Amino acid sequence: MTETAIEVTALEHFFGDGEARKQALFDVNLAVARGSLTVLMGPSGSGKTTLLTLMGCLREVHAGSVRLLDRELFQSDEISRIDMRRRLGFIFQAHNLHDSLTARQNVMMGLQVHGRGDPKRHALAADHLLDLLGLGQRLDYLPGNLSGGQKQRVAIARALASNPDIIFADEPTAALDKVSGLAAVRLFKDLGRARGTTTVMVTHDPRILDLADRVVTLEDGRIVEDRAGTARNNASTAPA
Ligand SMILES: Nc1ncnc2c1ncn2[C@@H]1O[C@H](COP(=O)(O)OP(=O)(O)O)[C@@H](O)[C@H]1O
Ligand SMILES: [Mg+2]
């Protein structure tokens, strides 16, 4: 595997047809290193979610190139996109938990969509992740009995459960308080270091920039700034 997890070249995107046709992305170029944490910033409507969903195989690439884990997404077929999505984890603003399943069962869903493994191991893995996210006391709670921030952390645990190569997160910490938001992002970073997981995250939270390897700013569908983050590479974030 190369050290570049995602390579975007001359990417454009349009919504609508005819009169209503509107360009959402203009000549976007971006290379994301394997194991890194990249933050996407920019005002509302600047194209952050569009870019994230194109890189995440959730939308078809119509113009330009996206190479994801060494595979080209432009003109790829639906089968290979589905295959690719199995290697990705998604955390979106709407956390989409199953209301009738407990926190543990929701996280287990993230493991079971990938088949294999026995349920007992899945349950242990789910409990471990929930514990890391500070929900060790809430394993058997239904989403209806969890706060917004707790639900968001269950969604984060579910996305991490399948050990994805790349995590795409759209404002994953918006519903979290300061402490649990930073804890969640530290967990992404630790995974990056331990497993080589790559994370691309949309956030408006300035505190998270301190953990980012790279900060990319979009405006009106264009990258207007691309700079190194202020992360200190040698700072260990793992608990002692
Ligand atoms: N499904 C859609 N249909 C039409 N226009 C869209 C759609 N999704 C996004 N857009 C437009 O594309 C632009 C970028 O949107 P988006 O990527 O959601 O921005 P951000 O996530 O930065 O707020 C906006 O002008 C938005 O109105
Ligand atoms: Mg958005």
Coordinates of C-alpha atoms and ligand atoms in Angstrom, one line a residue:
M1 CA 0.0 0.0 0.0
T2 CA 1.3 3.5 -0.8
E3 CA 1.5 6.1 1.9
T4 CA -1.2 8.2 0.2
A5 CA -4.7 7.1 1.4
I6 CA -6.6 9.6 -0.8
E7 CA -5.6 11.5 -3.8
V8 CA -8.0 14.0 -5.3
T9 CA -7.1 15.6 -8.7
A10 CA -8.9 18.3 -10.6
L11 CA -12.2 17.3 -8.9
E12 CA -15.3 19.2 -9.9
H13 CA -18.9 18.6 -8.9
F14 CA -22.2 19.9 -10.2
F15 CA -25.7 19.6 -8.8
G16 CA -28.9 19.9 -10.9
D17 CA -29.4 20.2 -14.6
G18 CA -30.0 22.9 -17.2
E19 CA -30.9 26.3 -15.6
A20 CA -30.6 24.9 -12.1
R21 CA -27.2 23.5 -12.7
K22 CA -24.9 24.7 -10.0
Q23 CA -21.2 24.0 -9.5
A24 CA -20.3 23.0 -5.9
L25 CA -16.6 22.1 -6.3
F26 CA -14.0 23.7 -8.6
D27 CA -10.6 22.1 -9.4
V28 CA -10.1 20.5 -6.0
N29 CA -6.6 18.9 -5.5
L30 CA -5.7 17.2 -2.3
A31 CA -3.5 14.3 -1.2
V32 CA -4.1 12.8 2.2
A33 CA -1.4 10.8 3.9
R34 CA -2.1 7.4 5.4
G35 CA -2.6 7.5 9.2
S36 CA -3.1 11.3 9.3
L37 CA -5.9 13.5 10.7
T38 CA -7.1 16.1 8.2
V39 CA -9.6 18.7 9.2
L40 CA -11.9 20.4 6.6
M41 CA -13.1 23.8 7.5
G42 CA -15.0 26.6 5.7
P43 CA -18.3 28.4 5.9
S44 CA -21.7 26.7 5.4
G45 CA -22.3 25.9 1.7
S46 CA -18.6 25.9 0.8
G47 CA -18.6 22.3 -0.3
K48 CA -17.3 20.4 2.7
T49 CA -20.0 17.7 2.8
T50 CA -19.9 17.4 -1.0
L51 CA -16.2 16.7 -1.0
L52 CA -16.5 14.3 2.0
T53 CA -19.2 12.2 0.3
L54 CA -17.3 12.1 -3.0
M55 CA -14.2 10.8 -1.3
G56 CA -16.3 8.4 0.8
C57 CA -17.9 6.7 -2.3
L58 CA -21.3 8.0 -1.3
R59 CA -21.6 10.0 -4.5
E60 CA -20.4 9.3 -8.0
V61 CA -17.4 11.2 -9.2
H62 CA -18.4 12.9 -12.5
A63 CA -15.3 15.1 -13.3
G64 CA -11.8 14.7 -12.2
S65 CA -10.2 11.9 -10.2
V66 CA -10.4 10.5 -6.7
R67 CA -8.0 7.7 -5.9
L68 CA -9.0 6.0 -2.7
L69 CA -6.7 3.3 -1.2
D70 CA -5.1 3.0 -4.6
R71 CA -8.3 2.6 -6.5
E72 CA -9.8 5.1 -9.0
L73 CA -13.4 6.1 -8.2
F74 CA -14.0 8.0 -11.5
Q75 CA -16.1 5.7 -13.7
S76 CA -15.9 3.0 -11.1
D77 CA -18.9 0.6 -11.0
E78 CA -21.4 0.4 -8.1
I79 CA -20.0 -3.0 -7.0
S80 CA -16.5 -1.7 -6.5
R81 CA -17.9 1.3 -4.7
I82 CA -19.9 -0.9 -2.3
D83 CA -16.7 -3.0 -1.9
M84 CA -14.8 0.1 -1.1
R85 CA -17.4 1.4 1.4
R86 CA -16.8 -1.7 3.5
R87 CA -13.3 -0.4 4.2
L88 CA -14.6 3.0 5.4
G89 CA -16.2 4.3 8.5
F90 CA -18.7 7.2 8.5
I91 CA -19.8 9.5 11.3
F92 CA -22.4 12.0 10.1
Q93 CA -24.2 14.8 12.0
A94 CA -27.5 12.8 12.1
H95 CA -26.3 9.8 14.2
N96 CA -28.8 7.3 12.9
L97 CA -28.8 4.9 15.8
H98 CA -31.4 2.1 15.9
D99 CA -33.9 3.1 18.6
S100 CA -34.8 -0.4 19.6
L101 CA -31.2 -1.5 20.1
T102 CA -29.0 -0.8 23.1
A103 CA -25.7 1.1 22.9
R104 CA -23.8 -2.2 22.7
Q105 CA -26.1 -3.6 20.0
N106 CA -25.8 -0.5 17.9
V107 CA -22.0 -0.7 18.0
M108 CA -22.2 -4.5 17.2
M109 CA -24.1 -3.5 14.0
G110 CA -20.9 -1.9 12.9
L111 CA -19.2 -5.2 13.2
Q112 CA -21.9 -7.4 11.8
V113 CA -22.3 -5.6 8.5
H114 CA -18.8 -6.9 7.8
G115 CA -19.9 -10.5 8.5
R116 CA -17.6 -13.0 10.2
G117 CA -16.7 -13.3 13.8
D118 CA -18.7 -14.6 16.7
P119 CA -21.3 -12.6 18.6
K120 CA -19.4 -12.9 22.0
R121 CA -16.3 -11.4 20.5
H122 CA -18.4 -8.6 18.9
A123 CA -20.0 -7.8 22.2
L124 CA -16.6 -7.6 23.9
A125 CA -15.2 -5.4 21.2
A126 CA -18.3 -3.1 21.3
D127 CA -17.9 -2.8 25.1
H128 CA -14.3 -2.0 24.8
L129 CA -14.9 0.9 22.4
L130 CA -17.8 2.2 24.4
D131 CA -15.7 2.1 27.5
L132 CA -12.9 4.1 25.7
L133 CA -15.5 6.7 24.8
G134 CA -16.7 7.0 28.4
L135 CA -19.9 5.0 28.0
G136 CA -18.9 1.9 30.0
Q137 CA -21.8 2.5 32.3
R138 CA -24.3 2.9 29.5
L139 CA -23.8 -0.4 27.5
D140 CA -27.4 -1.5 27.9
Y141 CA -29.1 1.8 27.5
L142 CA -31.4 2.5 24.5
P143 CA -30.7 5.6 22.5
G144 CA -33.9 7.2 23.9
N145 CA -32.3 7.1 27.3
L146 CA -29.0 8.7 26.2
S147 CA -28.2 12.4 25.8
G148 CA -27.3 13.9 22.4
G149 CA -23.6 13.7 23.2
Q150 CA -23.8 10.1 24.4
K151 CA -25.7 9.1 21.2
Q152 CA -23.0 10.8 19.1
R153 CA -20.4 8.8 21.0
V154 CA -22.2 5.5 20.3
A155 CA -22.2 6.5 16.6
I156 CA -18.5 7.1 16.8
A157 CA -17.9 3.7 18.4
R158 CA -20.0 2.1 15.7
A159 CA -17.9 3.7 13.0
L160 CA -14.7 2.6 14.6
A161 CA -15.8 -0.9 15.4
S162 CA -15.2 -2.4 11.9
N163 CA -11.5 -1.1 12.0
P164 CA -11.9 1.0 8.9
D165 CA -9.0 2.1 6.8
I166 CA -10.4 5.6 6.5
I167 CA -12.9 7.4 8.7
F168 CA -15.0 10.2 7.2
A169 CA -16.6 12.4 9.8
D170 CA -18.9 15.4 9.3
E171 CA -18.9 17.5 12.4
P172 CA -18.7 14.5 14.7
T173 CA -18.2 16.5 17.8
A174 CA -20.9 19.1 17.3
A175 CA -23.2 17.5 19.9
L176 CA -20.4 16.9 22.4
D177 CA -19.1 19.0 25.2
K178 CA -15.5 20.2 25.3
V179 CA -14.1 17.2 27.2
S180 CA -15.8 14.4 25.3
G181 CA -15.3 16.1 21.9
L182 CA -11.6 16.3 22.5
A183 CA -11.5 12.7 23.9
A184 CA -13.3 11.4 20.7
V185 CA -10.8 13.1 18.4
R186 CA -7.9 11.9 20.5
L187 CA -9.2 8.4 20.0
F188 CA -9.2 8.9 16.2
K189 CA -5.6 10.1 16.5
D190 CA -4.6 7.1 18.6
L191 CA -6.2 4.8 16.1
G192 CA -4.3 6.6 13.3
R193 CA -1.1 5.8 15.1
A194 CA -1.8 2.3 16.2
R195 CA -3.6 1.0 13.1
G196 CA -2.7 3.5 10.3
T197 CA -6.3 4.7 10.2
T198 CA -6.7 7.8 8.2
T199 CA -9.3 10.4 9.3
V200 CA -10.9 13.3 7.3
M201 CA -13.1 15.4 9.5
V202 CA -15.3 18.4 9.0
T203 CA -15.3 20.6 12.1
H204 CA -15.7 24.2 13.2
D205 CA -14.2 23.5 16.6
P206 CA -11.0 25.5 16.9
R207 CA -9.7 23.3 19.8
I208 CA -9.5 20.3 17.4
L209 CA -7.0 22.1 15.2
D210 CA -4.4 21.4 17.8
L211 CA -4.8 17.7 17.1
A212 CA -4.9 18.0 13.3
D213 CA -1.9 17.1 11.1
R214 CA -3.5 19.2 8.3
V215 CA -6.1 21.9 8.0
V216 CA -7.8 22.4 4.6
T217 CA -10.1 25.4 4.2
L218 CA -12.8 25.5 1.5
E219 CA -14.6 28.6 0.3
D220 CA -17.2 28.7 -2.5
G221 CA -16.2 25.2 -3.6
R222 CA -12.5 25.9 -3.8
I223 CA -9.6 25.1 -1.5
V224 CA -8.4 28.5 -0.4
E225 CA -5.9 27.3 2.3
D226 CA -4.1 24.1 2.9
R227 CA -1.7 24.1 5.8
A228 CA 0.0 21.9 8.5
G229 CA -2.0 21.6 11.7
T230 CA -0.5 22.4 15.1
A231 CA -0.4 18.8 16.2
R232 CA 2.7 17.9 18.1
N233 CA 3.9 14.6 16.7
N234 CA 5.6 13.3 19.8
A235 CA 2.8 14.1 22.2
S236 CA 1.3 10.8 23.4
T237 CA -2.4 10.9 23.8
A238 CA -2.8 7.3 25.0
P239 CA -3.9 6.9 28.5
A240 CA -1.0 5.9 30.8
Ligands
LIG1 N1 -28.2 17.6 -3.0 C1 -27.9 18.8 -3.4 N2 -28.6 19.4 -4.4 C2 -28.4 20.6 -4.9 N3 -27.4 21.4 -4.3 C3 -26.7 20.9 -3.3 C4 -26.9 19.6 -2.8 N4 -26.1 19.4 -1.8 C5 -25.3 20.5 -1.7 N5 -25.7 21.4 -2.6 C6 -25.1 22.8 -2.8 O1 -23.7 22.6 -3.0 C7 -23.0 23.6 -2.2 C8 -22.1 23.0 -1.2 O2 -22.9 22.3 -0.2 P1 -22.3 21.4 0.9 O3 -21.3 20.5 0.4 O4 -23.4 20.8 1.7 O5 -21.6 22.6 1.8 P2 -21.1 22.5 3.4 O6 -21.0 21.1 3.8 O7 -19.7 23.2 3.3 O8 -22.0 23.3 4.1 C9 -24.1 24.5 -1.6 O9 -24.3 25.6 -2.5 C10 -25.3 23.6 -1.6 O10 -26.5 24.4 -1.6
MG2 MG -22.0 20.2 5.5

